[in-house]
Amino acid sequence: MTDDADAVDPSDIGESDAPPVDEKPYKLVFEANKCFGAGKCAEVSANWEMDITSGMGKPVSYFFDEDDLDHNIAAADACPAKKGDGVIHVVDRRTNEEIAPDPHGDGTLSVDW
């Protein structure tokens, strides 16, 4: 558990080379180091595939628009890692809130770094 001074700000992750927010208002934060290769993400989302070399899931794209929101949320919700809290996080870049899996229920980013 981290305190507020150590908290990760979802607005900072991946933004240095990100597309404009109005084009791709959603992004993924993926705790790849905690993925154990269950493949549930790839079963429910066209944006997720299994890496044949590592045996782990990986996104095709980290940034997306409304058209790809539902299946990325499904991937985040299906992920069984971290005792079901998942390691795939869908973040609304406009509000910096976690949409899924949101185990805390308050929109804060639920990563364990």
Coordinates of N, CA, C and O in Angstrom, one line a residue:
M1 N 0.8 -1.2 0.0 CA 0.0 0.0 0.0 C 0.9 1.2 0.0 O 1.9 1.3 0.7
T2 N 0.5 2.2 -0.8 CA 1.3 3.5 -0.8 C 0.5 4.6 -0.1 O -0.7 4.5 0.0
D3 N 1.2 5.6 0.3 CA 0.5 6.8 0.9 C 0.3 7.8 -0.2 O 0.7 7.6 -1.4
D4 N -0.4 8.9 0.1 CA -0.7 9.8 -1.0 C 0.5 10.4 -1.7 O 0.4 10.7 -2.9
A5 N 1.6 10.6 -1.0 CA 2.8 11.1 -1.6 C 3.4 10.2 -2.6 O 4.0 10.6 -3.6
D6 N 3.1 8.9 -2.5 CA 3.7 7.9 -3.4 C 2.6 7.5 -4.5 O 3.0 6.7 -5.4
A7 N 1.4 8.0 -4.4 CA 0.4 7.6 -5.3 C 0.7 7.9 -6.8 O 1.3 8.9 -7.1
V8 N 0.4 7.0 -7.6 CA 0.6 7.2 -9.1 C -0.6 8.0 -9.6 O -1.8 7.7 -9.4
D9 N -0.3 9.0 -10.4 CA -1.3 9.9 -11.0 C -1.5 9.3 -12.4 O -0.7 9.3 -13.2
P10 N -2.8 8.8 -12.6 CA -3.1 8.2 -13.9 C -2.9 9.1 -15.1 O -2.7 8.7 -16.2
S11 N -3.0 10.4 -14.8 CA -2.8 11.4 -15.9 C -1.4 11.5 -16.4 O -1.2 11.9 -17.5
D12 N -0.4 11.0 -15.7 CA 1.0 11.0 -16.1 C 1.4 9.8 -16.9 O 2.3 9.9 -17.7
I13 N 0.8 8.7 -16.7 CA 1.3 7.5 -17.3 C 1.0 7.5 -18.8 O -0.1 7.6 -19.3
G14 N 2.1 7.3 -19.6 CA 2.0 7.2 -21.0 C 1.7 8.5 -21.8 O 1.6 8.4 -23.0
E15 N 1.6 9.6 -21.1 CA 1.1 10.8 -21.8 C 2.2 11.5 -22.6 O 1.9 12.3 -23.5
S16 N 3.5 11.2 -22.4 CA 4.5 11.9 -23.2 C 4.4 11.7 -24.7 O 4.8 12.6 -25.5
D17 N 3.9 10.5 -25.1 CA 3.8 10.3 -26.6 C 2.4 9.9 -26.9 O 2.1 9.2 -27.9
A18 N 1.4 10.4 -26.2 CA 0.0 10.0 -26.4 C -0.7 10.8 -27.5 O -0.3 12.0 -27.7
P19 N -1.7 10.3 -28.1 CA -2.5 11.0 -29.1 C -3.3 12.1 -28.3 O -3.5 12.0 -27.1
P20 N -3.8 13.1 -29.0 CA -4.7 14.1 -28.3 C -5.8 13.5 -27.6 O -6.4 12.5 -28.1
V21 N -6.2 14.0 -26.5 CA -7.3 13.5 -25.6 C -8.6 13.5 -26.4 O -9.4 12.5 -26.3
D22 N -8.9 14.5 -27.2 CA -10.1 14.5 -27.9 C -10.2 13.4 -29.0 O -11.3 13.0 -29.3
E23 N -9.1 12.9 -29.5 CA -9.1 11.8 -30.4 C -9.2 10.4 -29.7 O -9.9 9.5 -30.2
K24 N -8.5 10.3 -28.7 CA -8.4 9.0 -27.9 C -8.6 9.3 -26.4 O -7.6 9.4 -25.7
P25 N -9.8 9.5 -25.9 CA -10.0 9.9 -24.6 C -9.8 8.8 -23.5 O -9.9 9.2 -22.3
Y26 N -9.5 7.6 -23.9 CA -9.3 6.5 -22.9 C -7.9 5.9 -23.1 O -7.4 5.9 -24.2
K27 N -7.4 5.4 -22.0 CA -6.1 4.7 -22.1 C -6.1 3.5 -21.1 O -6.9 3.4 -20.2
L28 N -5.2 2.7 -21.4 CA -4.9 1.5 -20.5 C -3.7 1.7 -19.7 O -2.7 2.2 -20.2
V29 N -3.8 1.3 -18.5 CA -2.6 1.2 -17.6 C -2.5 -0.3 -17.3 O -3.5 -0.8 -16.7
F30 N -1.5 -0.9 -17.7 CA -1.3 -2.4 -17.6 C -0.2 -2.8 -16.7 O 1.0 -2.4 -16.9
E31 N -0.5 -3.5 -15.6 CA 0.5 -4.0 -14.7 C 1.0 -5.3 -15.2 O 0.7 -6.4 -14.7
A32 N 1.8 -5.2 -16.3 CA 2.3 -6.4 -17.0 C 3.1 -7.3 -16.1 O 3.0 -8.6 -16.2
N33 N 3.8 -6.8 -15.1 CA 4.6 -7.6 -14.2 C 3.7 -8.5 -13.3 O 4.2 -9.4 -12.7
K34 N 2.4 -8.2 -13.2 CA 1.5 -9.1 -12.4 C 0.6 -10.0 -13.3 O -0.2 -10.7 -12.7
C35 N 0.7 -9.9 -14.6 CA -0.1 -10.7 -15.5 C 0.5 -12.2 -15.4 O 1.7 -12.4 -15.4
F36 N -0.4 -13.1 -15.3 CA 0.0 -14.5 -15.2 C -0.5 -15.3 -16.4 O -0.4 -16.6 -16.4
G37 N -1.0 -14.7 -17.5 CA -1.3 -15.3 -18.7 C -2.6 -16.1 -18.8 O -2.6 -17.1 -19.5
A38 N -3.6 -15.7 -18.0 CA -4.9 -16.5 -18.1 C -5.6 -16.4 -19.4 O -6.3 -17.2 -19.8
G39 N -5.3 -15.3 -20.1 CA -5.9 -15.1 -21.4 C -7.3 -14.6 -21.5 O -7.9 -14.5 -22.6
K40 N -7.9 -14.3 -20.3 CA -9.3 -13.8 -20.3 C -9.5 -12.5 -21.1 O -10.5 -12.3 -21.7
C41 N -8.5 -11.6 -21.0 CA -8.5 -10.4 -21.8 C -8.7 -10.6 -23.3 O -9.5 -10.0 -23.9
A42 N -7.9 -11.5 -23.8 CA -7.9 -11.8 -25.2 C -9.2 -12.5 -25.7 O -9.6 -12.4 -26.8
E43 N -9.8 -13.2 -24.7 CA -11.1 -13.8 -25.0 C -12.2 -12.8 -25.3 O -13.1 -13.1 -26.1
V44 N -12.2 -11.7 -24.6 CA -13.3 -10.8 -24.6 C -13.0 -9.4 -25.4 O -13.9 -8.7 -25.6
S45 N -11.8 -9.2 -25.7 CA -11.4 -7.9 -26.4 C -10.5 -8.1 -27.6 O -9.5 -8.8 -27.5
A46 N -10.9 -7.5 -28.7 CA -10.1 -7.5 -29.9 C -8.8 -6.7 -29.7 O -7.9 -6.8 -30.5
N47 N -8.7 -5.8 -28.7 CA -7.5 -5.0 -28.4 C -6.5 -5.8 -27.6 O -5.4 -5.3 -27.4
W48 N -6.8 -7.0 -27.1 CA -5.9 -7.8 -26.3 C -5.5 -9.1 -27.0 O -6.3 -9.7 -27.7
E49 N -4.2 -9.4 -27.0 CA -3.7 -10.6 -27.6 C -2.7 -11.3 -26.6 O -2.2 -10.6 -25.7
M50 N -2.5 -12.6 -26.8 CA -1.5 -13.3 -26.0 C -0.2 -13.3 -26.8 O -0.1 -13.6 -27.9
D51 N 0.9 -12.8 -26.1 CA 2.2 -12.8 -26.6 C 2.7 -14.3 -26.6 O 2.8 -14.9 -25.6
I52 N 3.0 -14.8 -27.8 CA 3.5 -16.1 -27.9 C 4.8 -16.4 -27.2 O 5.0 -17.5 -26.8
T53 N 5.7 -15.4 -27.2 CA 7.0 -15.6 -26.5 C 6.9 -15.6 -25.0 O 7.4 -16.5 -24.3
S54 N 6.1 -14.7 -24.4 CA 6.1 -14.6 -23.0 C 4.9 -15.3 -22.4 O 4.9 -15.7 -21.2
G55 N 3.9 -15.6 -23.2 CA 2.7 -16.2 -22.7 C 1.8 -15.3 -21.9 O 0.8 -15.7 -21.3
M56 N 2.0 -14.0 -22.0 CA 1.3 -13.0 -21.3 C 0.4 -12.2 -22.2 O 0.7 -12.1 -23.4
G57 N -0.6 -11.6 -21.7 CA -1.5 -10.7 -22.4 C -0.7 -9.4 -22.8 O 0.2 -9.0 -22.1
K58 N -1.2 -8.8 -23.9 CA -0.7 -7.5 -24.2 C -1.7 -6.7 -25.0 O -2.3 -7.3 -25.9
P59 N -1.8 -5.4 -24.8 CA -2.7 -4.7 -25.7 C -2.1 -4.3 -27.0 O -0.9 -4.1 -27.2
V60 N -3.0 -4.3 -28.0 CA -2.6 -3.8 -29.3 C -2.4 -2.3 -29.3 O -1.4 -1.8 -29.8
S61 N -3.2 -1.6 -28.6 CA -3.1 -0.2 -28.4 C -3.4 0.2 -27.0 O -4.4 -0.3 -26.4
Y62 N -2.7 1.2 -26.5 CA -2.9 1.7 -25.1 C -3.9 2.8 -25.1 O -4.5 3.2 -24.0
F63 N -4.2 3.5 -26.2 CA -5.1 4.6 -26.3 C -6.2 4.3 -27.3 O -6.0 3.7 -28.3
F64 N -7.4 4.7 -26.9 CA -8.6 4.3 -27.8 C -9.7 5.3 -27.5 O -9.7 6.1 -26.6
D65 N -10.7 5.2 -28.4 CA -11.9 6.1 -28.3 C -13.1 5.3 -27.9 O -13.0 4.1 -27.5
E66 N -14.3 5.9 -28.0 CA -15.5 5.4 -27.5 C -15.9 4.0 -28.2 O -16.5 3.1 -27.5
D67 N -15.5 3.9 -29.4 CA -15.8 2.6 -30.2 C -15.2 1.4 -29.5 O -15.7 0.3 -29.7
D68 N -14.1 1.6 -28.9 CA -13.3 0.4 -28.3 C -13.5 0.4 -26.7 O -12.8 -0.5 -26.1
L69 N -14.3 1.2 -26.2 CA -14.4 1.3 -24.7 C -15.0 0.0 -24.1 O -14.4 -0.6 -23.2
D70 N -16.1 -0.5 -24.6 CA -16.8 -1.6 -24.0 C -16.0 -2.8 -23.9 O -15.9 -3.5 -22.9
H71 N -15.3 -3.2 -25.0 CA -14.5 -4.5 -24.9 C -13.2 -4.3 -24.1 O -12.8 -5.3 -23.5
N72 N -12.7 -3.1 -24.0 CA -11.5 -2.9 -23.1 C -12.0 -3.0 -21.6 O -11.3 -3.5 -20.8
I73 N -13.2 -2.5 -21.3 CA -13.7 -2.6 -20.0 C -14.0 -4.1 -19.7 O -13.7 -4.5 -18.6
A74 N -14.5 -4.8 -20.7 CA -14.7 -6.2 -20.5 C -13.4 -7.0 -20.2 O -13.4 -7.9 -19.3
A75 N -12.3 -6.6 -20.9 CA -11.0 -7.2 -20.6 C -10.5 -6.9 -19.2 O -10.0 -7.8 -18.5
A76 N -10.7 -5.6 -18.7 CA -10.3 -5.3 -17.4 C -11.1 -6.0 -16.3 O -10.6 -6.5 -15.3
D77 N -12.4 -6.1 -16.6 CA -13.3 -6.8 -15.6 C -13.1 -8.3 -15.6 O -13.3 -9.0 -14.6
A78 N -12.6 -8.9 -16.7 CA -12.4 -10.3 -16.8 C -11.1 -10.8 -16.3 O -10.9 -12.0 -15.9
C79 N -10.1 -9.9 -16.1 CA -8.8 -10.2 -15.6 C -8.8 -10.8 -14.2 O -9.3 -10.1 -13.3
P80 N -8.4 -12.0 -14.0 CA -8.4 -12.7 -12.7 C -7.2 -12.4 -11.8 O -7.1 -12.8 -10.7
A81 N -6.2 -11.7 -12.3 CA -5.0 -11.4 -11.6 C -5.3 -10.5 -10.3 O -6.3 -9.9 -10.3
K82 N -4.4 -10.5 -9.4 CA -4.6 -9.7 -8.2 C -5.8 -10.1 -7.4 O -6.6 -9.3 -7.0
K83 N -6.1 -11.4 -7.4 CA -7.2 -12.0 -6.7 C -8.6 -11.4 -7.2 O -9.5 -11.1 -6.5
G84 N -8.6 -11.2 -8.6 CA -9.8 -10.7 -9.2 C -9.9 -9.2 -9.4 O -10.8 -8.8 -10.1
D85 N -9.0 -8.5 -8.8 CA -9.0 -7.0 -9.0 C -8.5 -6.6 -10.3 O -8.7 -5.5 -10.8
G86 N -7.7 -7.5 -11.0 CA -7.2 -7.3 -12.3 C -6.0 -6.4 -12.4 O -5.7 -5.6 -11.5
V87 N -5.3 -6.5 -13.5 CA -4.1 -5.7 -13.8 C -4.2 -4.9 -15.0 O -3.3 -4.2 -15.4
I88 N -5.4 -4.8 -15.6 CA -5.7 -4.0 -16.7 C -6.6 -2.9 -16.2 O -7.7 -3.1 -15.6
H89 N -6.2 -1.6 -16.4 CA -7.0 -0.5 -15.9 C -7.4 0.4 -17.0 O -6.5 0.9 -17.8
V90 N -8.6 0.7 -17.1 CA -9.2 1.6 -18.2 C -9.4 2.9 -17.5 O -10.1 3.1 -16.5
V91 N -8.7 4.0 -18.0 CA -8.7 5.3 -17.4 C -9.3 6.3 -18.4 O -8.9 6.3 -19.6
D92 N -10.2 7.1 -17.9 CA -10.7 8.2 -18.7 C -9.7 9.4 -18.6 O -9.5 9.9 -17.5
R93 N -9.1 9.7 -19.7 CA -8.1 10.7 -19.7 C -8.6 12.1 -19.4 O -7.9 13.0 -19.0
R94 N -9.9 12.3 -19.7 CA -10.5 13.7 -19.4 C -10.7 13.9 -17.9 O -10.7 15.1 -17.5
T95 N -11.0 12.9 -17.2 CA -11.2 13.0 -15.7 C -10.1 12.4 -14.9 O -10.1 12.6 -13.7
N96 N -9.3 11.6 -15.5 CA -8.2 10.9 -14.8 C -8.8 9.9 -13.8 O -8.1 9.5 -12.8
E97 N -9.9 9.3 -14.1 CA -10.6 8.4 -13.2 C -10.5 7.0 -13.9 O -10.6 6.8 -15.1
E98 N -10.3 6.0 -13.0 CA -10.3 4.6 -13.4 C -11.8 4.2 -13.6 O -12.6 4.3 -12.7
I99 N -12.1 3.7 -14.8 CA -13.4 3.3 -15.2 C -13.6 1.8 -14.8 O -14.6 1.3 -14.3
A100 N -12.5 1.0 -15.1 CA -12.6 -0.4 -14.8 C -11.1 -0.9 -14.5 O -10.2 -0.3 -15.0
P101 N -11.0 -1.8 -13.6 CA -12.0 -2.5 -12.8 C -12.6 -1.7 -11.7 O -13.6 -2.1 -11.2
D102 N -11.9 -0.7 -11.2 CA -12.3 0.2 -10.1 C -12.8 -0.5 -8.9 O -13.9 -0.4 -8.4
P103 N -11.9 -1.4 -8.3 CA -12.3 -2.2 -7.1 C -12.5 -1.3 -5.9 O -13.2 -1.7 -5.0
H104 N -12.0 -0.1 -5.9 CA -12.2 0.8 -4.7 C -13.6 1.5 -4.8 O -14.1 2.0 -3.9
G105 N -14.1 1.5 -6.1 CA -15.4 2.2 -6.3 C -15.4 3.7 -6.3 O -16.4 4.3 -6.3
D106 N -14.2 4.3 -6.3 CA -14.1 5.7 -6.3 C -13.4 6.4 -7.4 O -13.1 7.5 -7.4
G107 N -13.0 5.5 -8.4 CA -12.3 6.1 -9.6 C -10.8 6.2 -9.4 O -10.1 6.7 -10.4
T108 N -10.2 5.9 -8.2 CA -8.8 6.0 -8.1 C -8.1 4.9 -8.8 O -8.6 3.7 -8.8
L109 N -6.9 5.1 -9.3 CA -6.1 4.1 -10.0 C -5.7 3.0 -9.0 O -5.1 3.3 -8.0
S110 N -6.0 1.8 -9.3 CA -5.8 0.7 -8.4 C -4.6 -0.2 -8.7 O -4.6 -1.4 -8.7
V111 N -3.5 0.5 -9.0 CA -2.3 -0.2 -9.3 C -1.5 -0.5 -8.0 O -1.7 0.2 -7.0
D112 N -0.7 -1.5 -8.1 CA 0.2 -1.9 -6.9 C 1.6 -1.8 -7.3 O 2.4 -2.8 -7.3
W113 N 2.1 -0.6 -7.5 CA 3.5 -0.4 -7.9 C 4.3 -0.1 -6.7 O 3.9 0.6 -5.8

